[in-house]
Coordinates of C-alpha atoms in Angstrom, one line a residue:
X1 CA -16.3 -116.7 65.0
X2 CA -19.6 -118.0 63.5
X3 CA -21.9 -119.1 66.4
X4 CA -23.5 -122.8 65.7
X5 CA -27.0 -121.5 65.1
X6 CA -25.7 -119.3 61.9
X7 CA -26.6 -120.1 58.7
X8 CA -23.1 -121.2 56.7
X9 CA -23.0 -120.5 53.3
X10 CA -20.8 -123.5 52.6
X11 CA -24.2 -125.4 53.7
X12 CA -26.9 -123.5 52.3
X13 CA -29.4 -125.5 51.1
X14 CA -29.3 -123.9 47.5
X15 CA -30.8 -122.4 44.8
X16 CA -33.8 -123.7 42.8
X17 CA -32.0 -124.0 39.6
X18 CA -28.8 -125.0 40.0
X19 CA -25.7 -122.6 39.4
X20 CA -21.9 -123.0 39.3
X21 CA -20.4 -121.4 42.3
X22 CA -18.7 -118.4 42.5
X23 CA -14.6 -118.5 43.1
X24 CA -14.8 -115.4 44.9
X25 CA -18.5 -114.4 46.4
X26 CA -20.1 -116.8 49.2
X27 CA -24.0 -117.8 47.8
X28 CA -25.4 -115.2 50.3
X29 CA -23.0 -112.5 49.4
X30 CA -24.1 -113.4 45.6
X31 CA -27.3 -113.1 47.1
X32 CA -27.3 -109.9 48.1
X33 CA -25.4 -108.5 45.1
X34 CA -28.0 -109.7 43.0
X35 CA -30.4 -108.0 45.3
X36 CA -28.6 -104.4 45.0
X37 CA -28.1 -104.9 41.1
X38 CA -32.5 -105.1 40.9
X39 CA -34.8 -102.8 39.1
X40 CA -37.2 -103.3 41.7
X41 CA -34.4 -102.5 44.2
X42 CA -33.1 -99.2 42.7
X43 CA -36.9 -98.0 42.2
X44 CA -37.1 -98.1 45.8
X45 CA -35.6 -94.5 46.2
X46 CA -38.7 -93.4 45.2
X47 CA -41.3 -95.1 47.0
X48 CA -43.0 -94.0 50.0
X49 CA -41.6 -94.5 53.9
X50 CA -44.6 -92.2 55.4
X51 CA -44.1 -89.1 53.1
X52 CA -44.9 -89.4 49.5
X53 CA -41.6 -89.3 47.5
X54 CA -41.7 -85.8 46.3
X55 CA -42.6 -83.8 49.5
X56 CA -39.1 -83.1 50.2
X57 CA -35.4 -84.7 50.1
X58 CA -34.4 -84.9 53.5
X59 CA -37.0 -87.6 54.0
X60 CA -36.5 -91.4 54.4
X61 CA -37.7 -93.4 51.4
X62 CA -38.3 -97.2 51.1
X63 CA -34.4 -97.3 49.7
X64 CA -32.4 -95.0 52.5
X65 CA -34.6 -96.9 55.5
X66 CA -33.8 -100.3 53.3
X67 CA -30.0 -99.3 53.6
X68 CA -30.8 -98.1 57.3
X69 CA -31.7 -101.4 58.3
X70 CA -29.4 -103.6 56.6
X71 CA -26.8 -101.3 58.9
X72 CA -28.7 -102.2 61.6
X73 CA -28.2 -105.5 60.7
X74 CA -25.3 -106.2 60.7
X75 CA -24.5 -104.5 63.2
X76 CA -26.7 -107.2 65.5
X77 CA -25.8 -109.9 63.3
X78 CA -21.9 -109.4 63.9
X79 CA -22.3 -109.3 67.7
X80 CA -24.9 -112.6 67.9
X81 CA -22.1 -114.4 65.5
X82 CA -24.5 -114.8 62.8
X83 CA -24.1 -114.2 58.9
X84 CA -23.7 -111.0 58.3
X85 CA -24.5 -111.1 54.3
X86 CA -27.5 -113.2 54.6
X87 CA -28.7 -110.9 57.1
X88 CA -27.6 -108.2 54.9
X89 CA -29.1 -109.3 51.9
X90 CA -33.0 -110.5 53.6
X91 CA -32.7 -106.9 55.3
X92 CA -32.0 -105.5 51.8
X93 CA -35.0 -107.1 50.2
X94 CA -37.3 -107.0 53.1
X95 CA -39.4 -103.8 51.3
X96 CA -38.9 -104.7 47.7
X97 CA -42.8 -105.9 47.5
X98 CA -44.3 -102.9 49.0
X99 CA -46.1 -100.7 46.5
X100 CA -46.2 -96.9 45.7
X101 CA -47.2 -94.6 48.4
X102 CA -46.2 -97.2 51.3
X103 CA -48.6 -98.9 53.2
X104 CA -51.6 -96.3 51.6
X105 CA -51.0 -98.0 48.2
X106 CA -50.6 -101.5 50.1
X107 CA -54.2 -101.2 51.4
X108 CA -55.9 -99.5 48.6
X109 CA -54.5 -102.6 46.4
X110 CA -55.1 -105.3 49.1
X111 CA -58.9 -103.6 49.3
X112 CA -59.2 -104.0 45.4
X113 CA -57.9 -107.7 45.0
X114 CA -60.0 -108.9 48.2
X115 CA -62.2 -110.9 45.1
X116 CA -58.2 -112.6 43.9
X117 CA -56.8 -113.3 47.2
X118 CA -55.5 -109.8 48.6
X119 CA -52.2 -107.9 47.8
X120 CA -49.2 -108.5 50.9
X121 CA -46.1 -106.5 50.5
X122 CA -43.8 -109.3 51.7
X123 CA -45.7 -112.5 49.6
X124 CA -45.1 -109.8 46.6
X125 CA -41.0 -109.3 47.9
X126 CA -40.9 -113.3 46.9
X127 CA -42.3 -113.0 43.9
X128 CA -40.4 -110.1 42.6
X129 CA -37.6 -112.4 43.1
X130 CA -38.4 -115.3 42.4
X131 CA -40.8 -114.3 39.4
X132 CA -41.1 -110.7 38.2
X133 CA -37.5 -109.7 38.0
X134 CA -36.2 -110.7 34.7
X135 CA -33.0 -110.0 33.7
X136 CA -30.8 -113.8 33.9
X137 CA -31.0 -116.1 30.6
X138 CA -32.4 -119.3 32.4
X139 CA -34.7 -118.4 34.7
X140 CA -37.0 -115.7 35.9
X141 CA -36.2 -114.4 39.0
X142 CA -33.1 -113.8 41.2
X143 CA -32.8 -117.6 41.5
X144 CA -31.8 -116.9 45.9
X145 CA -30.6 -119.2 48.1
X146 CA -33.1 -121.2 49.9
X147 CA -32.5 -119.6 53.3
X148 CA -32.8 -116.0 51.6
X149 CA -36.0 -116.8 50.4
X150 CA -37.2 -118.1 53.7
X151 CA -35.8 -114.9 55.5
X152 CA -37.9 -112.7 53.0
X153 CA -41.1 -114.9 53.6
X154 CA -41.0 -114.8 57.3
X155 CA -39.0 -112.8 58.8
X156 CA -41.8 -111.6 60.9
X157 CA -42.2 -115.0 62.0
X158 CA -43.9 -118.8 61.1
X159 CA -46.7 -117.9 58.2
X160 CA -49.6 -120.2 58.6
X161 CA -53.5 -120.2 58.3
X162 CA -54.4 -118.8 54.6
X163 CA -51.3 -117.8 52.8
X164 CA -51.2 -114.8 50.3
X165 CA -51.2 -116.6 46.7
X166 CA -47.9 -115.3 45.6
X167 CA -46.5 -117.1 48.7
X168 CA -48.3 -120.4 48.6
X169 CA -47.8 -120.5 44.7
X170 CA -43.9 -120.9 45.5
X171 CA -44.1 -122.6 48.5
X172 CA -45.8 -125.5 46.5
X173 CA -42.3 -125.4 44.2
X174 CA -40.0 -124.8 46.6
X175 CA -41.3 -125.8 50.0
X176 CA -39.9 -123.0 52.6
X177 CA -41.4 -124.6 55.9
X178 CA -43.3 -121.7 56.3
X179 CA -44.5 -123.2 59.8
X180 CA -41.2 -122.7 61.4
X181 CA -39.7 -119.5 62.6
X182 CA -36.8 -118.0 60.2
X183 CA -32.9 -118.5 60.8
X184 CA -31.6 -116.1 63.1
X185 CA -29.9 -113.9 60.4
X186 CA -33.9 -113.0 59.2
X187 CA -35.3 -112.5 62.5
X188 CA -31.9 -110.1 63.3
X189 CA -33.5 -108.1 59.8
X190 CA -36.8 -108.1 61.5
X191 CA -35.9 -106.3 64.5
X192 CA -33.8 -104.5 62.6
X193 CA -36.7 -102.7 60.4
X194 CA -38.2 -102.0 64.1
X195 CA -35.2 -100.4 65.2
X196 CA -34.5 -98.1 62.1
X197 CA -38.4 -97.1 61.6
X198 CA -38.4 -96.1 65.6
X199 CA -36.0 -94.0 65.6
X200 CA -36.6 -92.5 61.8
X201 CA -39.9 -91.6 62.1
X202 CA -39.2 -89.4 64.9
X203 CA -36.6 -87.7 63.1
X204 CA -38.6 -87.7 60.2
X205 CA -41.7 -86.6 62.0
X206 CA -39.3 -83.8 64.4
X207 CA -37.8 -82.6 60.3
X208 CA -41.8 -82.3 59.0
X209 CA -42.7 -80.0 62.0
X210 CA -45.4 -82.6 63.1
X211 CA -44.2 -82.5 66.8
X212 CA -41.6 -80.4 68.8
X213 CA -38.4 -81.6 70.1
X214 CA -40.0 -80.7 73.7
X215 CA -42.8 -83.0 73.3
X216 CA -40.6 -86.0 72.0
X217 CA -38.5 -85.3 75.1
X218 CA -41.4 -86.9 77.0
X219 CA -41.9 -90.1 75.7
X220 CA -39.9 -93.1 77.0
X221 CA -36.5 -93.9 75.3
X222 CA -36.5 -90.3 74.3
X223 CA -36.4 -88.5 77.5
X224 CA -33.2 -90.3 78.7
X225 CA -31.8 -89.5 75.5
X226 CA -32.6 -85.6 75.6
X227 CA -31.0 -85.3 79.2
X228 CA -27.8 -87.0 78.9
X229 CA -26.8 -84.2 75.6
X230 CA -28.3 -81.5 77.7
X231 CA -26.4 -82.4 80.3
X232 CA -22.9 -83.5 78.3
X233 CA -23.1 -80.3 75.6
X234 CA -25.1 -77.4 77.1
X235 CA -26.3 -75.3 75.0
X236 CA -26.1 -77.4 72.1
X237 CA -27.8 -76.0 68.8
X238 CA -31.4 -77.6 67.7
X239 CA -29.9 -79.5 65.1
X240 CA -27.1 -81.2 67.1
X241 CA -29.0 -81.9 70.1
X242 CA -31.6 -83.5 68.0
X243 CA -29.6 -85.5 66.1
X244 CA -27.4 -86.4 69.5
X245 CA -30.4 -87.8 71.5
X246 CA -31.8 -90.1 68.5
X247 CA -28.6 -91.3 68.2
X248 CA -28.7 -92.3 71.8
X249 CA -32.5 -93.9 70.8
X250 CA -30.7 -95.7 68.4
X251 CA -28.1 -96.8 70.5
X252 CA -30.5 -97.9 73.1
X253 CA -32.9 -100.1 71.1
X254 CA -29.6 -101.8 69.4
X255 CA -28.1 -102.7 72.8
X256 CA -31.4 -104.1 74.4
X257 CA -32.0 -106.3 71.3
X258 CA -28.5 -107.5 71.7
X259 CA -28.4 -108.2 75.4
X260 CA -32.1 -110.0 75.3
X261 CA -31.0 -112.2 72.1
X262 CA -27.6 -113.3 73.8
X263 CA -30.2 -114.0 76.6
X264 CA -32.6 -116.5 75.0
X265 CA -30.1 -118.4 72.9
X266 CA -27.9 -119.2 75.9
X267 CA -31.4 -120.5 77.4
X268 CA -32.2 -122.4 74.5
X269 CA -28.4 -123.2 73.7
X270 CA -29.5 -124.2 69.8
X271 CA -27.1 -126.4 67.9
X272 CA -27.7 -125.3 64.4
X273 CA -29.7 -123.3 62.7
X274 CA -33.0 -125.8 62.5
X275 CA -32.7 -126.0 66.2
X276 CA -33.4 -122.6 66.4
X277 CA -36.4 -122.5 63.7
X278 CA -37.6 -125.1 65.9
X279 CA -37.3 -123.2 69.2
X280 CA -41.3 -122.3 69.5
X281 CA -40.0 -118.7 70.1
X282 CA -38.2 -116.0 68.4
X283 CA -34.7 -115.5 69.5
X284 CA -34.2 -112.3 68.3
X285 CA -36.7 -109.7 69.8
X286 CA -36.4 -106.5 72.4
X287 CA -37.3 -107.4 76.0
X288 CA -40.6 -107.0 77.9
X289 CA -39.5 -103.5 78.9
X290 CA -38.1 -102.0 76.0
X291 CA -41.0 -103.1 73.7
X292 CA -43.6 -101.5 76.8
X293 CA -41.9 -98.2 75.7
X294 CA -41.4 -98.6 72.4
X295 CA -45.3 -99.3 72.3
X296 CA -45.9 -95.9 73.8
X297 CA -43.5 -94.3 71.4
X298 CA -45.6 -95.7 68.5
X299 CA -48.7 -94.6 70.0
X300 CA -47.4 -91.0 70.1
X301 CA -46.4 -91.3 66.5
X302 CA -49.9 -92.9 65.1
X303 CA -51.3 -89.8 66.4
X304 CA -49.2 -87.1 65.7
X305 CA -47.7 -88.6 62.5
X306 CA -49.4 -90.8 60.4
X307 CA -52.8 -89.1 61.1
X308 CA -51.7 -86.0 60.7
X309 CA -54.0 -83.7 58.9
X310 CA -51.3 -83.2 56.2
X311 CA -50.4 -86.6 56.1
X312 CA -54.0 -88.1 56.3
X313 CA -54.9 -85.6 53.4
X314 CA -51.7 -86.9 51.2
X315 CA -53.0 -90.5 52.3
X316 CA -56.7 -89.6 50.8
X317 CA -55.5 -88.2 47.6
X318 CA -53.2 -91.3 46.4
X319 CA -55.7 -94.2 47.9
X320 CA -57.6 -92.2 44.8
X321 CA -54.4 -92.3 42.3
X322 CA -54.5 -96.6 42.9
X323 CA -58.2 -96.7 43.0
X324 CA -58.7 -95.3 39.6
X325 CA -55.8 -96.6 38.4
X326 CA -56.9 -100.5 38.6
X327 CA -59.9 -100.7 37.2
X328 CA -58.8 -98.6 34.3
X329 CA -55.8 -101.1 33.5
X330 CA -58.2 -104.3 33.9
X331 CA -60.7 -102.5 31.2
X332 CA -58.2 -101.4 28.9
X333 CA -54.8 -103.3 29.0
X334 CA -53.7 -101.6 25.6
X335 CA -53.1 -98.7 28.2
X336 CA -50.4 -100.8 29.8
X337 CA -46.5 -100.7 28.4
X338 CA -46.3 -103.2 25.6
X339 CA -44.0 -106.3 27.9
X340 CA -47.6 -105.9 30.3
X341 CA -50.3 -104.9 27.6
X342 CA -50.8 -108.7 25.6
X343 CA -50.1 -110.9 29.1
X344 CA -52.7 -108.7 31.0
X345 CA -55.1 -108.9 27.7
X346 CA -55.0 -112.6 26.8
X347 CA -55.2 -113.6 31.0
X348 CA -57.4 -116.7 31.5
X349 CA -59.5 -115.4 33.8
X350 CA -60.2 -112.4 35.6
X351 CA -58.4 -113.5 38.6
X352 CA -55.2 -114.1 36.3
X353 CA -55.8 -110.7 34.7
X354 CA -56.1 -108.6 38.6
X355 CA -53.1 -110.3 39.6
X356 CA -51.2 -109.0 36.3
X357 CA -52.1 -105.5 37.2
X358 CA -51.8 -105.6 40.5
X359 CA -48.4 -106.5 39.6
X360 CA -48.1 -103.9 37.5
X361 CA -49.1 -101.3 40.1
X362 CA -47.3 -102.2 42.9
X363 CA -44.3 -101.7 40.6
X364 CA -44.6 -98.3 40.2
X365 CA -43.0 -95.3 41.9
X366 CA -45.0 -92.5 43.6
X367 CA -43.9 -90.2 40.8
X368 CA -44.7 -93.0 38.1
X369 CA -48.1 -93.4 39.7
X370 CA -48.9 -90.2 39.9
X371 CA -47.6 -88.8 36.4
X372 CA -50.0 -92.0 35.1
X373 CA -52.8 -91.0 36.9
X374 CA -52.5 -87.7 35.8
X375 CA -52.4 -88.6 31.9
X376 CA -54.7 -91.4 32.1
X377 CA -57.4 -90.2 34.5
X378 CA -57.4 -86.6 34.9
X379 CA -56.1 -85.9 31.4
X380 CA -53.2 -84.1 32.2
X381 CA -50.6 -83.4 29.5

């Protein structure tokens, strides 16, 4: 039974241009349909989580942790009596605006557009749907539901203070009340991108021989986790165990998001849905302790992960890929695909023209990136 803070699909506020309902899907579940069916979408499966695409295939990329979290999801969403297919479909889309290479290729770009107004990976998720994919007869876009479109512009909470263009730009066409926090569906896709990274990386990290299973037995979460297998299947093979006690990690974080969400909304007791925008607080969130923990279990992983020498290294070379890879495509747009090459050359301004490429770039896939940079730049054949 839907709670009376969910988002109901028979309500939603709309699209911008007006459609003809479907006789069988809900406007969320066409929502996230549309979503799945996205070029950006599929090109996902190879774009960078923390190791570049091509490093090995038993890594997470931006499409399997994408599919992760929606899991999560709806998981959360089911047991707070929320939507699960809006959830579902802002979890979905939550990574669609991130660029090759992960958050490298996010701050290389942001670096390079500081003179146009910065590169954000969640502004450029709107506009790839409401703008760059184009694919429908009468308009550009995916043409989403209002409350989809809010989840993917602040999921991570109100947005206020200078907005990325690509955000403000829409928000002046389609106002999302950017000030508020998100429905609950959203913030439940938040957490939910917490919860899957967490528990991921480590397995990711544990796969890439960046830490033992020893030393992730220490941290907070983990430890627990480690000592109930040990203690249900002794002996246990390294494989097993492992993938036992993140299971358990998993488990954990799902269950304390749950119990602290169920917490705060009986407190608040919100009506609808703009009662709990309105709330001056996320309802959705881990508590006090787990996040404590959590923080020291990111800690351990900025240090023995992300800076990794190997990973650091990987991080150097494709900063380099993007870096040369800009100002080449603003001096030469004939270099560009033909359906990029006359928009990015006949721009207004320069400002116009950077925001075309960046664009352009962000859209690409590791192997894309780096097959262009090896043509274009180091004259590769």
């Amino acid at each position: 039974m839907a709670a009376p803070y969910a988002c109901d699909p028979e309500a939603s506020r709309g699209r911008l241009w007006p459609e003809e309902e479907s006789a069988f899907r809900s406007p969320f579940q066409r929502d996230r349909d549309r979503i799945i069916h996205a070029g950006s979408f599929r090109r996902l499966k190879h774009k960078t989580q923390v190791f570049v695409e091509h490093e090995g295939d038993h890594f997470r990329t931006r499409l399997t942790h994408s599919i992760e979290v929606a899991q999560v999801a709806r998981t959360i969403a089911r047991a707070l009596g929320l939507t699960e297919d809006l959830t579902e479909a802002v979890a979905l889309a939550h990574d669609l605006g991130h660029t090759p290479f992960g958050h490298t290729g996010e701050d290389a770009l942001n670096a390079l557009m500081q003179p146009h107004g910065g590169f954000d990976h969640n502004a450029q998720a709107l506009k790839i749907v409401t703008t760059l994919e184009r694919s429908y007869a009468e308009f550009d876009g995916l043409n989403l539901t209002w409350e989809t479109l809010e989840g993917i512009a602040k999921h991570n909470g109100p947005v206020t203070g200078d907005l990325p263009f690509a955000l403000s730009d829409y928000d002046a066409r389609h106002d999302l009340e950017l000030h508020t926090h998100a429905s609950g569906e959203a913030q439940v896709a938040a957490v939910a991108d917490d919860i899957a990274y967490n528990n991921h990386d480590l397995a990711d990290g544990l796969r890439a021989g960046l830490f033992s299973d020893a030393e992730a037995a220490e941290l907070p979460i983990v430890s627990a986790a480690y000592a109930e297998v040990d203690a249900n299947y002794p002996g246990l093979d390294m494989k097993r165990r492992r993938a036992e006690a993140l299971r358990r990690v998993f488990g954990v974080m799902v269950r304390d998001v749950i119990d602290e969400a169920r917490t705060r909304l009986f407190e608040a007791a919100p009506a609808s849905v703009d009662e709990l925008r309105h709330a001056g607080r996320p309802m959705v969130r881990f508590s006090d302790t787990l996040f404590a923990e959590l923080k020291e279990i990111r800690a351990f992983l900025f240090s023995r992960m992300y800076r990794a020498p190997s990973v650091v290294e990987m991080r150097q070379q494709v900063t380099t890929v993007v870096e040369e890879l800009f100002p080449l495509f603003m001096d030469r747009p004939e270099l560009l695909p033909e359906e990029w090459s006359d928009d990015v050359a006949n721009a207004r301004d320069e400002t116009a023209r950077a925001r075309l490429v960046a664009d352009y770039i962000a859209g690409m896939t590791d192997r894309y990136a780096l097959d262009r940079h090896r043509v274009l730049v180091a004259g590769g054949a």
